[in-house]
Short mmCIF file of C-alpha atoms and ligand atoms in Angstrom, two decimals:
data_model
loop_
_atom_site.label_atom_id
_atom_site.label_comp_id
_atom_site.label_asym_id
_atom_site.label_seq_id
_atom_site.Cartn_x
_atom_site.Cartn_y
_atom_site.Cartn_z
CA UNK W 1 -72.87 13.05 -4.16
CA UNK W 2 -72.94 14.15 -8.05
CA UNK W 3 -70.96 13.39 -10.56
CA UNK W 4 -70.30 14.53 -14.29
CA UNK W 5 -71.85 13.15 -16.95
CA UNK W 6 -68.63 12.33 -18.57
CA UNK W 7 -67.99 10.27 -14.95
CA UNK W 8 -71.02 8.36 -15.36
CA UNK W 9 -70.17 7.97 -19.30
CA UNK W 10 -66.48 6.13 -18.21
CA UNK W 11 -68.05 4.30 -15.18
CA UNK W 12 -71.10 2.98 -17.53
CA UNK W 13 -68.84 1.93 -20.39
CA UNK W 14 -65.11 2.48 -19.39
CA UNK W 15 -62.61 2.27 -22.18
CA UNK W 16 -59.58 -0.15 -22.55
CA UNK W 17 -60.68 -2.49 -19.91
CA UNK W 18 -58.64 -5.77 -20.15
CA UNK W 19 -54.94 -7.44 -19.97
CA UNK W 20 -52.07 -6.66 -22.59
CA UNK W 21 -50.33 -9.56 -23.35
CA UNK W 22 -46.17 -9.20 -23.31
CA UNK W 23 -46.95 -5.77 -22.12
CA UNK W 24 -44.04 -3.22 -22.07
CA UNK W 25 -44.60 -2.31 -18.55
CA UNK W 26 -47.25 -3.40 -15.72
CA UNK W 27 -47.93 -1.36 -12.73
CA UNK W 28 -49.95 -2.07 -10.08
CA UNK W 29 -50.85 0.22 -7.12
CA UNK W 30 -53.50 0.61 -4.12
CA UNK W 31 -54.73 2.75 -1.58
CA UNK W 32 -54.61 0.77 1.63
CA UNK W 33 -57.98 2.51 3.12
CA UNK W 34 -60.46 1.54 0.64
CA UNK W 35 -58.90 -1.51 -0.49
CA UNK W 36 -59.12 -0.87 -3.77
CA UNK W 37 -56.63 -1.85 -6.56
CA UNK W 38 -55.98 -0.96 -9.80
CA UNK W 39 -53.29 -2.24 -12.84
CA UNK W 40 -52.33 -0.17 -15.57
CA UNK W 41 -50.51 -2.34 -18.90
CA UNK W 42 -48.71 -0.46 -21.62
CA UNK W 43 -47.81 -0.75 -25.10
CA UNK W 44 -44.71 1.11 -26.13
CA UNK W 45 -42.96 2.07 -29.48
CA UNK W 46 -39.55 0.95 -28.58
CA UNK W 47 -38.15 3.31 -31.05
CA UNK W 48 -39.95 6.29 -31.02
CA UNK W 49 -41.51 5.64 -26.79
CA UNK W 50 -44.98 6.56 -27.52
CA UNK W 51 -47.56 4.27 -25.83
CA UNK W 52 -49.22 2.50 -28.56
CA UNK W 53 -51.74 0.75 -26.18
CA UNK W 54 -52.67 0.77 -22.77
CA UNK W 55 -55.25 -1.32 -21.14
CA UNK W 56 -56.42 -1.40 -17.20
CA UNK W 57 -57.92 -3.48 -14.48
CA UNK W 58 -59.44 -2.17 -11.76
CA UNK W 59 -61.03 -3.68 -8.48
CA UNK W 60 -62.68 -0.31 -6.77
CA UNK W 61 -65.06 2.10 -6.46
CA UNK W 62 -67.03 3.36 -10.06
CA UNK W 63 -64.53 6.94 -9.83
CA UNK W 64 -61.44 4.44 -9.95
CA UNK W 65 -62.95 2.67 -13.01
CA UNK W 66 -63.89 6.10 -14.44
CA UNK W 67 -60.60 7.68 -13.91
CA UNK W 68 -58.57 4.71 -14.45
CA UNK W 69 -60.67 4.92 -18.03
CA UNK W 70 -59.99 8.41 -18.85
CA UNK W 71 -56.43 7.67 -17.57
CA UNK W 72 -55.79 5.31 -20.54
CA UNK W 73 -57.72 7.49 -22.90
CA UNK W 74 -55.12 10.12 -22.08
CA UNK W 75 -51.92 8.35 -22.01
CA UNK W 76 -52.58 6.78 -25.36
CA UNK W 77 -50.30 8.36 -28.20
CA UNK W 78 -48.46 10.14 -25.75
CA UNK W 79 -44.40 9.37 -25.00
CA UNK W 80 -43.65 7.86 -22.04
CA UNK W 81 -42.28 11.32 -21.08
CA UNK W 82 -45.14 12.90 -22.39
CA UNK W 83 -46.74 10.53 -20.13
CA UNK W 84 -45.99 12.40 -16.99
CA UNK W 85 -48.45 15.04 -17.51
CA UNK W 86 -51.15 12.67 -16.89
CA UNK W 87 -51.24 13.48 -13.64
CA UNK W 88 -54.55 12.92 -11.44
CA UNK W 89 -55.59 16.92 -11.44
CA UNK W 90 -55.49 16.59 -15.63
CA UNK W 91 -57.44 13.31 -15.29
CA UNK W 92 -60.05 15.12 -13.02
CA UNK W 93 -60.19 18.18 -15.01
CA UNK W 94 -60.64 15.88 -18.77
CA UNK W 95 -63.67 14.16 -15.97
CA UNK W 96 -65.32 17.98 -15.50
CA UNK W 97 -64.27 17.55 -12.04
CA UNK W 98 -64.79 14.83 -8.98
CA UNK W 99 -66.37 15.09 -5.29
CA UNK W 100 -63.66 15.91 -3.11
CA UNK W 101 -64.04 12.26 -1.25
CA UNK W 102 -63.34 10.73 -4.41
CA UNK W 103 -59.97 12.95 -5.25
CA UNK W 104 -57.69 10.07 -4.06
CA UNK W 105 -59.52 7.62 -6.69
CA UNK W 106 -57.94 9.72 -9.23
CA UNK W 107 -54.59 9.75 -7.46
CA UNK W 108 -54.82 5.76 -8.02
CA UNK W 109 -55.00 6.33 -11.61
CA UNK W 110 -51.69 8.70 -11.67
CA UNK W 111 -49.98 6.62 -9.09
CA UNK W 112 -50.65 3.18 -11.41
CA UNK W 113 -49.57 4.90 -14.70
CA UNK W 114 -46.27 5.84 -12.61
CA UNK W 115 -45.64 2.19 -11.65
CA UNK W 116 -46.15 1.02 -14.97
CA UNK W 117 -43.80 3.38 -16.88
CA UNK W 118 -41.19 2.50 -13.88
CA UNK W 119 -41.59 -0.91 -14.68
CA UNK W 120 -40.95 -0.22 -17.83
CA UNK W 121 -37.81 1.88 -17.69
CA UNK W 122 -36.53 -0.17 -15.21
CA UNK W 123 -36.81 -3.29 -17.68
CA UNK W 124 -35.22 -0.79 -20.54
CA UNK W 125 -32.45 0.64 -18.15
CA UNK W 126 -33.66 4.19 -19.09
CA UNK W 127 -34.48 7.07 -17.10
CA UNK W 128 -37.48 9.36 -17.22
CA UNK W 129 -36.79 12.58 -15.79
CA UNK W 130 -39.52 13.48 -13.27
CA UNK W 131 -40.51 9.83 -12.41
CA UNK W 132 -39.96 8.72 -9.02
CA UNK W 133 -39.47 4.88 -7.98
CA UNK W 134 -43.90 3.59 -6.85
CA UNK W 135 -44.20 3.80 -3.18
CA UNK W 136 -45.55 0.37 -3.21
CA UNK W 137 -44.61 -2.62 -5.91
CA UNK W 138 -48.18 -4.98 -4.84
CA UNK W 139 -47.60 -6.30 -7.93
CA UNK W 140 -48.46 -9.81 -6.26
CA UNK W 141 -51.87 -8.71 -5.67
CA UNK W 142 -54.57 -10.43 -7.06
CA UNK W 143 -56.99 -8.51 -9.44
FE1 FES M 201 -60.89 3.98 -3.14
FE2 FES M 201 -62.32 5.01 -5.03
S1 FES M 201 -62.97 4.64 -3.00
S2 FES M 201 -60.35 4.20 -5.19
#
């Protein structure tokens, strides 16, 4: 299996790795085959709804921590309905690319970025257009 430099770059020293206190919305999300988990915390602007922050934990393979890492990289300074074009295919494509086994990694990335903006729309009553309600809330998990 190869991967890109830039995935060994995010794997080796992944960016935003941690817990946001008070966060604005929390979303966690997992793929049921691997086991592996990831949750995604943002910061947002409450006026102007651009993500001021965003931080992740992840308890997978090295391409979830790598895309989970570019994930936040990209997300930052965007709106939250910006936001939605941070979907897995642009995080691949900002990675130069991942083995097709390790697509659905990626997919955890988009899919935990999703819960976390629900969560926080949900919290804020609002409504992003394009956003659809996390197939699973595991929330409870431990990670
Ligand atoms: Fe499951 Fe990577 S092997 S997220």
């Amino acid at each position: 299996m190869m991967y890109s430099e830039k995935v060994m770059d995010h794997f080796n020293n992944p960016r935003n790795v941690g817990e946001i206190e008070d966060a604005s919305g929390v979303g966690t999300v997992g793929n049921a085959k691997c086991g592996d988990i990831m949750r995604m915390y943002l910061d947002i602007d409450p006026e102007t709804k651009v993500i001021r922050e965003c931080k992740f934990k992840t308890f997978g393979c090295g391409a979830a921590v790598a895309t989970s890492s570019m994930a936040t990289e990209l997300v930052k300074g965007k709106t939250i309905y910006e936001a939605l074009q941070v979907t897995n295919k642009a995080v691949m494509e900002a990675l130069d690319g991942l083995p097709p086994v390790k697509v659905h990694c990626s997919l955890l990335a988009e899919e935990a970025i999703h819960a976390a903006l629900w969560d926080y729309a949900k919290k804020e009553g609002l409504e992003i257009p394009g956003l659809e309600e996390p197939k699973a809330d595991i929330s409870e998990e431990p990670v």
